[in-house]
Amino acid sequence: MTVVALAVLLVLEVVLRVLLEVHEAKLFGKAHPLAVLRCIPVVNDFVPFPENRLEPSNSKFVEMHELAHKEKHHALLRNFSKAVFYVLMAMMIVVQLATLRMTIVEIVLWFHVASVLFRLYYHWICFSQEDEADSFAAQKVGKGEARKELSRLKKEERATSNLFAFVYREHPDAARRRARFQ
C-alpha cells in the first residue's frame, strides 16, 4: 500500500511539473528545448539546469552582494543544510533496510519524497539569503544603484515566474528582486 501511495505522489509531481512547464511556455511564449527533462524528477534532483545568465558584472552592487554572502556565511549555511539532509537520509536508508526491511523501490520513492520537501525548504533558505544580500548591498550602494543593477540582470536572465524560480532555482528571478526596491 505504501508503494502505491508513494508512486501516486511521484506521478502527481510529474503532472505538476508538466503543468508548470506549460504555464511557463504560455506565460513567456517560448518553451525551453530541454524542458521535458525537468519533468523527470530524478534527473532534475541530481542534475539541475544551470541558471541562464552571463557572468555577474563588476559593479559595486554585485561586490557588496557577494560580500554579504561571505560575511553572513551563506555558503556555509547552505552546505551545512545539504550535509544534514544527506546524513539524515543515509540514516533513514539504514533504518529502512535493517529494521523495516523495505525494498529498494520503496527506499527510492521515500528518498525522492524527502528530497522534494528538502529542496523546497532549501530554496526558501536560498531566497531568504538572496533577499538579505540584496538588502545589504542596497544599504551600501543605495537603492538607485540596486535598481539599476537588478534591471540589468533582469534583461540578461531568462524570464521566469516566481513559482518556477522557487521550484527550480536557487536565486529568485531578477524581476522579483528588483520589485523590492521600488
PDB file of C-alpha atoms in Angstrom, residues 130-132 134-135 143 175-182:
ATOM      1  CA  GLU A 130      19.478  36.401  -1.612  1.00  0.00           C
ATOM      2  CA  ASP A 131      16.984  38.920  -0.238  1.00  0.00           C
ATOM      3  CA  GLU A 132      19.273  39.539   2.734  1.00  0.00           C
ATOM      4  CA  ASP A 134      20.359  42.370  -1.822  1.00  0.00           C
ATOM      5  CA  SER A 135      19.234  44.462   1.157  1.00  0.00           C
ATOM      6  CA  LYS A 143      18.523  51.850  -3.823  1.00  0.00           C
ATOM      7  CA  ALA A 175      12.074  40.980 -11.612  1.00  0.00           C
ATOM      8  CA  ARG A 176      11.067  39.887  -8.097  1.00  0.00           C
ATOM      9  CA  ARG A 177      14.354  41.085  -6.647  1.00  0.00           C
ATOM     10  CA  ARG A 178      14.070  44.457  -8.378  1.00  0.00           C
ATOM     11  CA  ALA A 179      10.446  44.943  -7.244  1.00  0.00           C
ATOM     12  CA  ARG A 180      11.663  45.011  -3.642  1.00  0.00           C
ATOM     13  CA  PHE A 181      13.478  48.300  -4.338  1.00  0.00           C
ATOM     14  CA  GLN A 182      10.662  50.331  -5.938  1.00  0.00           C
TER      15      GLN A 182
END
